[in-house]
mmCIF file of C-alpha atoms in Angstrom:
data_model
loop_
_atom_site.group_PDB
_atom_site.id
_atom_site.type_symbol
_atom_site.label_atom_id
_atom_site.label_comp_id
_atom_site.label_asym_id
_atom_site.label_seq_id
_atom_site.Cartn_x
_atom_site.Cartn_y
_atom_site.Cartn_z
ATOM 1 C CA UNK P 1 -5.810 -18.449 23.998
ATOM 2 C CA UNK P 2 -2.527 -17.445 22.635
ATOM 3 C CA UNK P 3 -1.476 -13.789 21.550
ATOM 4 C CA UNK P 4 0.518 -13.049 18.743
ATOM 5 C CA UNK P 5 1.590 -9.770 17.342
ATOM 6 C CA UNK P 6 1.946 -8.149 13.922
ATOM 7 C CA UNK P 7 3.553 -4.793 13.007
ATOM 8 C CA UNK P 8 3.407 -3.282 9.588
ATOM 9 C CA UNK P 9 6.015 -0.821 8.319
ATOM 10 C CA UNK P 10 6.068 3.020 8.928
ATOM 11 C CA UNK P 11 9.712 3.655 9.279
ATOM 12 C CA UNK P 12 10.239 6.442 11.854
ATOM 13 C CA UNK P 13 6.996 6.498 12.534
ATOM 14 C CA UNK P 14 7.481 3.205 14.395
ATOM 15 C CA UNK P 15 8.257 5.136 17.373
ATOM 16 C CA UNK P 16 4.487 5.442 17.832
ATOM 17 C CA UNK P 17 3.418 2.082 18.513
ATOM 18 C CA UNK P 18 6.640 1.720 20.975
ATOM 19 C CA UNK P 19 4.764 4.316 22.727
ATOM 20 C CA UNK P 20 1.730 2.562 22.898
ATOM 21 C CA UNK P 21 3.494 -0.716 23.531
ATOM 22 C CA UNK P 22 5.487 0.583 26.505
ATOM 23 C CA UNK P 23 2.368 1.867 28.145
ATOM 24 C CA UNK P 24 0.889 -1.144 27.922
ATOM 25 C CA UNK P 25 3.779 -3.030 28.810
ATOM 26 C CA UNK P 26 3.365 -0.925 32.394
ATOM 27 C CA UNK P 27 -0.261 -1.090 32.631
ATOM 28 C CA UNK P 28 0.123 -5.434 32.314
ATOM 29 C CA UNK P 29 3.301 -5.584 34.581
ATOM 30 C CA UNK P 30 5.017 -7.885 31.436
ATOM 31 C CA UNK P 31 6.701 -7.259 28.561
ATOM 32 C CA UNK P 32 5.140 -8.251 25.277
ATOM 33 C CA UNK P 33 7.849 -10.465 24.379
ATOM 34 C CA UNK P 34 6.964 -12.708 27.312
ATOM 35 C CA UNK P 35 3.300 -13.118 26.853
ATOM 36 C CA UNK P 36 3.409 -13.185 23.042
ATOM 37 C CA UNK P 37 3.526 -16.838 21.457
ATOM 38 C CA UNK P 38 4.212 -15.259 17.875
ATOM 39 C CA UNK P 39 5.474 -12.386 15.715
ATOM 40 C CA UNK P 40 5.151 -10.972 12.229
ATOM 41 C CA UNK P 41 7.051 -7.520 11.326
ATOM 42 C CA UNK P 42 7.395 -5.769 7.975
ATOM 43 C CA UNK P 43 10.058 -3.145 7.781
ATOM 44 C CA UNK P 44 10.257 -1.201 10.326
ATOM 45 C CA UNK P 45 7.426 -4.002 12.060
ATOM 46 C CA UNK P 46 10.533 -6.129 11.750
ATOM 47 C CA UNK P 47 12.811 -4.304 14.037
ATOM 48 C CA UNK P 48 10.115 -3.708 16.080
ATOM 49 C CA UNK P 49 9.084 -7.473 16.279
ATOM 50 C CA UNK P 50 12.737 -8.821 16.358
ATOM 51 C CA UNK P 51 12.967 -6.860 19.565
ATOM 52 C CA UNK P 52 10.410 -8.260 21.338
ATOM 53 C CA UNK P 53 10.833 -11.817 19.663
ATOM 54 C CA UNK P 54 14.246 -11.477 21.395
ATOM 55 C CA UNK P 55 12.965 -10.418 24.893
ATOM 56 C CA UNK P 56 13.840 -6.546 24.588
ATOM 57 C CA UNK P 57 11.189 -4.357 26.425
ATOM 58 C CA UNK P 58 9.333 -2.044 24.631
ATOM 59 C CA UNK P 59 10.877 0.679 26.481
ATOM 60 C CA UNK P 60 13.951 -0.644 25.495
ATOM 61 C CA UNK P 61 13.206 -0.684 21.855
ATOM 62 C CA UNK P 62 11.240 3.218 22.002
ATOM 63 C CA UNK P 63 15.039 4.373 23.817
ATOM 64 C CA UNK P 64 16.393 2.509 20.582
ATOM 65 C CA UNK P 65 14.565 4.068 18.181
ATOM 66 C CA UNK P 66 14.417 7.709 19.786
ATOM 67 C CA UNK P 67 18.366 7.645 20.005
ATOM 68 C CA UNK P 68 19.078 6.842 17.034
ATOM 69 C CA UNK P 69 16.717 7.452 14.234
ATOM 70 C CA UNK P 70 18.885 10.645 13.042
ATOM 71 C CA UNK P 71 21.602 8.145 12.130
ATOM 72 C CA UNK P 72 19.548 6.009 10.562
ATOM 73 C CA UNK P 73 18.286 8.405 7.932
ATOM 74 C CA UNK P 74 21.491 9.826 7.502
ATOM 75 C CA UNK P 75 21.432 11.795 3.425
ATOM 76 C CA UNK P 76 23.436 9.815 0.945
ATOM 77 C CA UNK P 77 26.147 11.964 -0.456
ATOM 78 C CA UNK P 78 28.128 12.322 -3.869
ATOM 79 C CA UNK P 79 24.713 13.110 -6.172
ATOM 80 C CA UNK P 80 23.977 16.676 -6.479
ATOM 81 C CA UNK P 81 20.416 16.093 -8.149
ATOM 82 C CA UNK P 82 19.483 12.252 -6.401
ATOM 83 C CA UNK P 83 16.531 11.898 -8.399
ATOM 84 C CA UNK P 84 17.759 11.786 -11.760
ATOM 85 C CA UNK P 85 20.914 9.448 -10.462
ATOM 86 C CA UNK P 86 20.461 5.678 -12.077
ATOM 87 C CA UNK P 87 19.966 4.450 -8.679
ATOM 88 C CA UNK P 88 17.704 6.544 -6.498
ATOM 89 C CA UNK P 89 17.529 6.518 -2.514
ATOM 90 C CA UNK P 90 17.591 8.967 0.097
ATOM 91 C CA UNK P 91 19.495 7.745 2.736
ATOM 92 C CA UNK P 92 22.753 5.560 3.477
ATOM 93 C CA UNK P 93 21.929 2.366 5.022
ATOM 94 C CA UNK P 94 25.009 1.672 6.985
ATOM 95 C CA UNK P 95 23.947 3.227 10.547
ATOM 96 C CA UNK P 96 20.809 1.202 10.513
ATOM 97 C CA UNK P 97 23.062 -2.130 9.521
ATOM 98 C CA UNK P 98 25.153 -1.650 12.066
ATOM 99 C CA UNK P 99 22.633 -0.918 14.755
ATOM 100 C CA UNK P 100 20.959 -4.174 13.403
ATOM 101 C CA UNK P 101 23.838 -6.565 13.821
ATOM 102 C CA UNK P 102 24.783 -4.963 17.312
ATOM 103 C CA UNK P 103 20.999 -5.948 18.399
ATOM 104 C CA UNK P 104 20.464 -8.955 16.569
ATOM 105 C CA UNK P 105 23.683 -10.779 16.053
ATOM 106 C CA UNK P 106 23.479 -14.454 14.878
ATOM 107 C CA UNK P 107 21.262 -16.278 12.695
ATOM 108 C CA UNK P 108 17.230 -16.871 12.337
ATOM 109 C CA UNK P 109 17.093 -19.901 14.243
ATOM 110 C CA UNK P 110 18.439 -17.918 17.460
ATOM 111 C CA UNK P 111 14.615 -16.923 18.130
ATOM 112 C CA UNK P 112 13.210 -18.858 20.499
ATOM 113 C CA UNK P 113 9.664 -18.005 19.259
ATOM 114 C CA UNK P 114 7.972 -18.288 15.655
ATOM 115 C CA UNK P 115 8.849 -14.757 13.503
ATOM 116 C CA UNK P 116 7.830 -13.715 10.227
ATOM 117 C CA UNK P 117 9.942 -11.113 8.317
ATOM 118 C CA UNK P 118 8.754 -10.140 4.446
ATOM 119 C CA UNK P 119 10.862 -9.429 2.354
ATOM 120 C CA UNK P 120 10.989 -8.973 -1.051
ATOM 121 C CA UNK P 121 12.970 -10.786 -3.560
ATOM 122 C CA UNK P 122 13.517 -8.954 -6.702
ATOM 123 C CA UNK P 123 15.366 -11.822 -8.737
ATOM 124 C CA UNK P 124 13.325 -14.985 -8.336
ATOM 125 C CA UNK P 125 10.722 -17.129 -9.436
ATOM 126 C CA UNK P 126 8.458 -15.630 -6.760
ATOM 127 C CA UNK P 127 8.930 -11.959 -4.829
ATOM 128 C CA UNK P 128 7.091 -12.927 -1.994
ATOM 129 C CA UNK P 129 9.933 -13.721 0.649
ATOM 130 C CA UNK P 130 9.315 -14.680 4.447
ATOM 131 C CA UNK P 131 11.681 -14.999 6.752
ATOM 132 C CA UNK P 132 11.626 -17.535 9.419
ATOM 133 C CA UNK P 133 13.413 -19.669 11.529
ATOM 134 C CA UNK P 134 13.625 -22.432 8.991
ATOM 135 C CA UNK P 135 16.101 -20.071 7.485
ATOM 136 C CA UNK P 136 19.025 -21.255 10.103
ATOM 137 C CA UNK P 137 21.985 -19.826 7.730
ATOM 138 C CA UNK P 138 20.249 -16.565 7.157
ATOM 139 C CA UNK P 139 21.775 -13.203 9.193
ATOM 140 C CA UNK P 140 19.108 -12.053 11.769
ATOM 141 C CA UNK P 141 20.051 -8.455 11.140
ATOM 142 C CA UNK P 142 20.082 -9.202 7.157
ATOM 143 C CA UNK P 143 16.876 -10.326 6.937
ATOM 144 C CA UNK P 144 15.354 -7.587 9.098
ATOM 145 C CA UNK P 145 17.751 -4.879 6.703
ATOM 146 C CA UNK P 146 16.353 -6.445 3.588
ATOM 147 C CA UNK P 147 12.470 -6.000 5.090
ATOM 148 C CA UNK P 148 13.688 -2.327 5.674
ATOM 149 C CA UNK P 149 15.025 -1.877 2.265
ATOM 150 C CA UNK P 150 12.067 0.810 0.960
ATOM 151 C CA UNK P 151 12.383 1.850 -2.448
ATOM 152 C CA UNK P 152 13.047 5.749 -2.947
ATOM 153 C CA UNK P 153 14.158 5.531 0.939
ATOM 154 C CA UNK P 154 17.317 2.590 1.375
ATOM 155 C CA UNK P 155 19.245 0.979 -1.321
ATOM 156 C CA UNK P 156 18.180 -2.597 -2.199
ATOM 157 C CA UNK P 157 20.335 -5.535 -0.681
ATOM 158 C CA UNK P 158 22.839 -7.689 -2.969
ATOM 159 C CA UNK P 159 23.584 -11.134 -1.200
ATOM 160 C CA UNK P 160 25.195 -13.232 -3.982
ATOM 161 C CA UNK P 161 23.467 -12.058 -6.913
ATOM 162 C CA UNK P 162 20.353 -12.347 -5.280
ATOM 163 C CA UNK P 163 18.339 -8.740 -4.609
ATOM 164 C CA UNK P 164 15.995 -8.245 -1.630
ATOM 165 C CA UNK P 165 13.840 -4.780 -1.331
ATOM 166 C CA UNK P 166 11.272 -4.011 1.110
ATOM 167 C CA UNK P 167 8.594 -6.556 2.356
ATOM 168 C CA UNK P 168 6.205 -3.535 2.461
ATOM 169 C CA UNK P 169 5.691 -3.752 -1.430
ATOM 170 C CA UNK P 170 3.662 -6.885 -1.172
ATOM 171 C CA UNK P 171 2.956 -7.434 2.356
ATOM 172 C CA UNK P 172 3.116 -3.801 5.030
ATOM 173 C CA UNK P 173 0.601 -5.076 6.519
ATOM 174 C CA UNK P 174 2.026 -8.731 7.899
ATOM 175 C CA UNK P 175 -0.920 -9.773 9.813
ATOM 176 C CA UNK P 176 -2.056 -12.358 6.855
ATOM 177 C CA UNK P 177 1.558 -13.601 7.034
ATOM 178 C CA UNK P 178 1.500 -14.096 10.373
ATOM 179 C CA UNK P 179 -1.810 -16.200 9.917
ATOM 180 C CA UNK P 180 -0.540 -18.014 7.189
ATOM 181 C CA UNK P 181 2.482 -18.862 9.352
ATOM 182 C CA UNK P 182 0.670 -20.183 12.407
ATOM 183 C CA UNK P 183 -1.391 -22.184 10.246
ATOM 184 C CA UNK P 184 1.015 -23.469 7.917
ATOM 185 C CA UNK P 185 4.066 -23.646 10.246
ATOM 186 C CA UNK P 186 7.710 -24.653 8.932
ATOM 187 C CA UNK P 187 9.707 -27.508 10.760
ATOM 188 C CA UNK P 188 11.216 -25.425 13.332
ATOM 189 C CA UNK P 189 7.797 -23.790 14.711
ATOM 190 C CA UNK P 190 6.158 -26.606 14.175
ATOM 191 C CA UNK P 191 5.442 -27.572 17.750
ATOM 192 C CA UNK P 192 4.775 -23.837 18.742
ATOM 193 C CA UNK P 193 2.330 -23.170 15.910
ATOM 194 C CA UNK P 194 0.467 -26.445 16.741
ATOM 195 C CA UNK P 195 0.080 -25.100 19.964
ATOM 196 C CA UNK P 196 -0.758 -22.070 19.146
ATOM 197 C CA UNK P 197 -3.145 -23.435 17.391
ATOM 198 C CA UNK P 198 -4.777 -26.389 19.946
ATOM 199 C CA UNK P 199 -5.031 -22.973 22.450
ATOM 200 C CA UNK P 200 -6.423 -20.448 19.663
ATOM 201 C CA UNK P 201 -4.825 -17.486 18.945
ATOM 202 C CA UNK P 202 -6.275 -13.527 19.273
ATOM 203 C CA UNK P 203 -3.842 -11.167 17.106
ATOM 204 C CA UNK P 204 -2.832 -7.456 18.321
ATOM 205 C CA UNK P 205 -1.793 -5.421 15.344
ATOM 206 C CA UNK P 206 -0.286 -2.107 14.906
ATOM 207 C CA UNK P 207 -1.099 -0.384 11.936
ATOM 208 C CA UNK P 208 2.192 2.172 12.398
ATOM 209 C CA UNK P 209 1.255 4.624 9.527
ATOM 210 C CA UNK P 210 -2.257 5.391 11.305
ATOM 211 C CA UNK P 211 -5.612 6.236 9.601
ATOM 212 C CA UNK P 212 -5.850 8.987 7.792
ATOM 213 C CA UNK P 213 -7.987 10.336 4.038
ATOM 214 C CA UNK P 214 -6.653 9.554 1.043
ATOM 215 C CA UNK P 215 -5.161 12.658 -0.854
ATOM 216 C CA UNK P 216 -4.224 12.680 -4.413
ATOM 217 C CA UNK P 217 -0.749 13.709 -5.504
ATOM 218 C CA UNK P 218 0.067 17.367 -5.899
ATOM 219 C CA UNK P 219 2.473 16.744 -8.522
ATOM 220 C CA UNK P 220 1.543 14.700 -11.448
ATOM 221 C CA UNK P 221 5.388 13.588 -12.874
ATOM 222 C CA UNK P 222 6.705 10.284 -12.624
ATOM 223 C CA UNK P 223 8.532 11.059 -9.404
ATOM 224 C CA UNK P 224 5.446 12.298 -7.573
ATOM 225 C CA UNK P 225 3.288 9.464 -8.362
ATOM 226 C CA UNK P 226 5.985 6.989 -7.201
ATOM 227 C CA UNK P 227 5.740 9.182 -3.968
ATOM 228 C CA UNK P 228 2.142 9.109 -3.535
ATOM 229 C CA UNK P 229 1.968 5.052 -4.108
ATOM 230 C CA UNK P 230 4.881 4.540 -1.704
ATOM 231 C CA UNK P 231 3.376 6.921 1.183
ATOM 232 C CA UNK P 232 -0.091 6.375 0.591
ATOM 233 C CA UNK P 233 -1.345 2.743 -0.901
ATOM 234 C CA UNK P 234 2.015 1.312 -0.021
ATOM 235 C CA UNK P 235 0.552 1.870 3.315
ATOM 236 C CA UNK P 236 -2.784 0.540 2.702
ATOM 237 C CA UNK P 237 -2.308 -2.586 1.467
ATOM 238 C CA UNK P 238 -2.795 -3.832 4.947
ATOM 239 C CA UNK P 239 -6.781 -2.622 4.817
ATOM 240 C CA UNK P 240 -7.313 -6.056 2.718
ATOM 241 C CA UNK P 241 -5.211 -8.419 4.752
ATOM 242 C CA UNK P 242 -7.041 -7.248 8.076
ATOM 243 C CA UNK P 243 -10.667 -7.950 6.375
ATOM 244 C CA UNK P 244 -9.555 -11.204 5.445
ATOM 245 C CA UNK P 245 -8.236 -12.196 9.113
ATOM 246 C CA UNK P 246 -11.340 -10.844 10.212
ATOM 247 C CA UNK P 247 -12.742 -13.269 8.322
ATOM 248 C CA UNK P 248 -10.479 -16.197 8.902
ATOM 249 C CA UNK P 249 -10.645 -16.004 12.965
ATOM 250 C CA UNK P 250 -13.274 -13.495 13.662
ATOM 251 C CA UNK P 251 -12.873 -9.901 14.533
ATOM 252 C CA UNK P 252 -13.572 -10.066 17.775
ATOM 253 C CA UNK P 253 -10.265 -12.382 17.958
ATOM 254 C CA UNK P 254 -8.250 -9.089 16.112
ATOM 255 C CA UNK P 255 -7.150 -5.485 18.040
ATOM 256 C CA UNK P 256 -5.950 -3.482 15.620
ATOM 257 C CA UNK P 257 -4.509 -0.559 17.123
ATOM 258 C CA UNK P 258 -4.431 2.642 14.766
ATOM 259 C CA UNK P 259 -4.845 6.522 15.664
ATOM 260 C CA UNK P 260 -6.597 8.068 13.309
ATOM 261 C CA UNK P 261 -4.692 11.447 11.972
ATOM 262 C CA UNK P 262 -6.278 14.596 9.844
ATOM 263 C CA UNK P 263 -3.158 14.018 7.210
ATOM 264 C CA UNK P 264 -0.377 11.148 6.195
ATOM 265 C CA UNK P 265 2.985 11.485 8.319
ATOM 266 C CA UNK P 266 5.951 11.157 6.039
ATOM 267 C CA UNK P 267 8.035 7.915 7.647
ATOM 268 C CA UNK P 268 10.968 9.666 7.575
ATOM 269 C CA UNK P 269 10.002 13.194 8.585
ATOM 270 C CA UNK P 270 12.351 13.523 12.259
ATOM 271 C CA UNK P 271 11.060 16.684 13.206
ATOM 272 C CA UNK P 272 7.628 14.932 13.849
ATOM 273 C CA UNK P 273 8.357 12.200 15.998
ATOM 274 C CA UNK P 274 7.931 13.363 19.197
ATOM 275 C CA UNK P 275 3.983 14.412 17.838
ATOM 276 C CA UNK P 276 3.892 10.581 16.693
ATOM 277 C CA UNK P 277 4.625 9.602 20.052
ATOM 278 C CA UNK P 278 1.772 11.722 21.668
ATOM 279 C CA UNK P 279 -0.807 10.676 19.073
ATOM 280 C CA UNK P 280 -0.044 6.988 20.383
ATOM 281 C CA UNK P 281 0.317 7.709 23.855
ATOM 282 C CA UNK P 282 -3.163 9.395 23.654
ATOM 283 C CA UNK P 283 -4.696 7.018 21.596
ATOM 284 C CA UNK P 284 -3.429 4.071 24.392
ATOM 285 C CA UNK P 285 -5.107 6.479 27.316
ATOM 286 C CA UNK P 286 -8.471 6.372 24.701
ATOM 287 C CA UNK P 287 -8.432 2.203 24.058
ATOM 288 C CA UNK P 288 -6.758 1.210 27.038
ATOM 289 C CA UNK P 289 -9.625 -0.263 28.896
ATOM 290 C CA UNK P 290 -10.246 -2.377 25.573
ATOM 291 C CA UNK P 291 -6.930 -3.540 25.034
ATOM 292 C CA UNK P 292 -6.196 -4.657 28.324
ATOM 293 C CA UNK P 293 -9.408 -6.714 28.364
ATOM 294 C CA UNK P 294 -8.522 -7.870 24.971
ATOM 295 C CA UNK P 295 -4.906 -9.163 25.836
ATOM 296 C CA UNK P 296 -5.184 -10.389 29.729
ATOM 297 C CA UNK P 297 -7.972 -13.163 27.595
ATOM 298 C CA UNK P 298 -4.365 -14.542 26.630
ATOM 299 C CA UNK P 299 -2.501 -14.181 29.917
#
């Protein structure tokens, strides 16, 4: 058997299944990046799953994220009242491109493993967009940006007239992507998905924004329903792909790792990542017996 992971998007909150990662990283004596045939990241999933695709340790990638998530959601400036500006985002997306092209310089085809980045592309025949390594000319750090790109939160991406936004709209969730890419491999992973899929494959996936109850929007406008989709089904559009890869390859072949939480965590609230990291780290002392098991059936 073959393990593959997928990561759906959370933004800060990403630091929580680093935690869990790194702990298990420890417990197996590997990193994830070794033992993993496959990857599949959506937002911040695909920073998270770039890193390991490129043989970064999970502690390497939780010291990443903890030192520098306040420059990453750094305020925009020059609009006094943001939300009634033409073109509405929070925060200035030049720290995170930078961090992105000092980790992953070069081009798609520099992973050495199948990845699958979502994007999603706002000016096309079709908005469903994967990265992959079949994309040889495409930036590494561009296409994990333009997977990043959440609306309200980061500015879309321009690349010669051609807009990308966040893979989360359509896919947050990446596991069926990650399926879909195994099975239905382009030229480059060809070889590696077949396999993949002569071994079989069990997935691990992180479900970064956690389980928690559905709460209906306290303010009614336009602006606070485009909230409340964002942060809530934005998020839960992943629920559907997991039944169906349950479905596809058996659940007993899927470990979806996801606290569950009395409230949603806003992705971008700082001042509660270091709770984010405890929920995970307590949730790995709670599974860990199960998620060894699960993953040394790969080993």
């Amino acid at each position: 058997m073959k393990l593959v992971i997928s990561v759906s998007g959370g933004g800060a909150l990403g630091i929580g299944p680093l935690q869990f990662m790194r702990r298990l990283e420890a417990d197996l004596g590997k990193k994830l990046g070794d033992v993993c045939a496959a990857f599949a990241g959506t937002s911040t999933g695909s920073i998270i799953a770039s890193g390991l695709c490129s043989g970064m340790s999970a502690d390497e990638l939780y010291g990443m994220y903890n030192d520098n998530l306040s420059a990453i959601f750094t305020k925009r400036k020059g609009t006094v009242v943001p939300e009634l500006a033409s073109n509405y985002y929070r925060y200035d997306n030049a720290n995170l491109k930078k961090l992105l092209y000092k980790y992953f310089p070069g081009k798609m085809d520099a992973f050495d493993k199948p990845i699958f980045i979502p994007t999603t592309f706002m000016n096309g025949e079709s908005v469903e967009k994967v990265w992959n390594r079949e994309d040889s000319w495409m930036d590494r750090a561009f296409a994990v940006l333009s997977s990043c790109s959440a609306p309200t939160y980061f500015d879309t991406l321009n690349l010669d007239g051609k807009i990308f936004c966040d893979g989360g709209l359509w896919a947050n969730d990446p596991i069926m992507v990650l399926e879909s890419g195994i099975k239905n491999p382009c030229k480059p992973d060809k070889k590696a998905c077949k396999e993949i899929m002569d071994d079989g494959f069990i997935i691990l996936a992180f479900n970064t924004g956690m389980v928690h109850p559905n709460n209906a929007p306290k303010k009614k406008n336009a602006l606070g329903w485009l909230n409340y989709i964002m942060d809530e089904w934005v998020a839960r559009t992943g629920n559907s792909n997991y039944f169906e890869a349950c479905a596809n390859i058996g659940k007993d072949n899927i470990f979806r790792c996801a606290p569950e939480v009395a409230s949603a965590y806003e992705m971008d609230n700082l001042k509660k990542v270091k709770e984010v990291s405890d929920i995970w780290d307590k949730y790995y002392g709670q599974v860990k017996q199960k998620v060894l098991k699960f993953v040394k059936t790969a080993l």
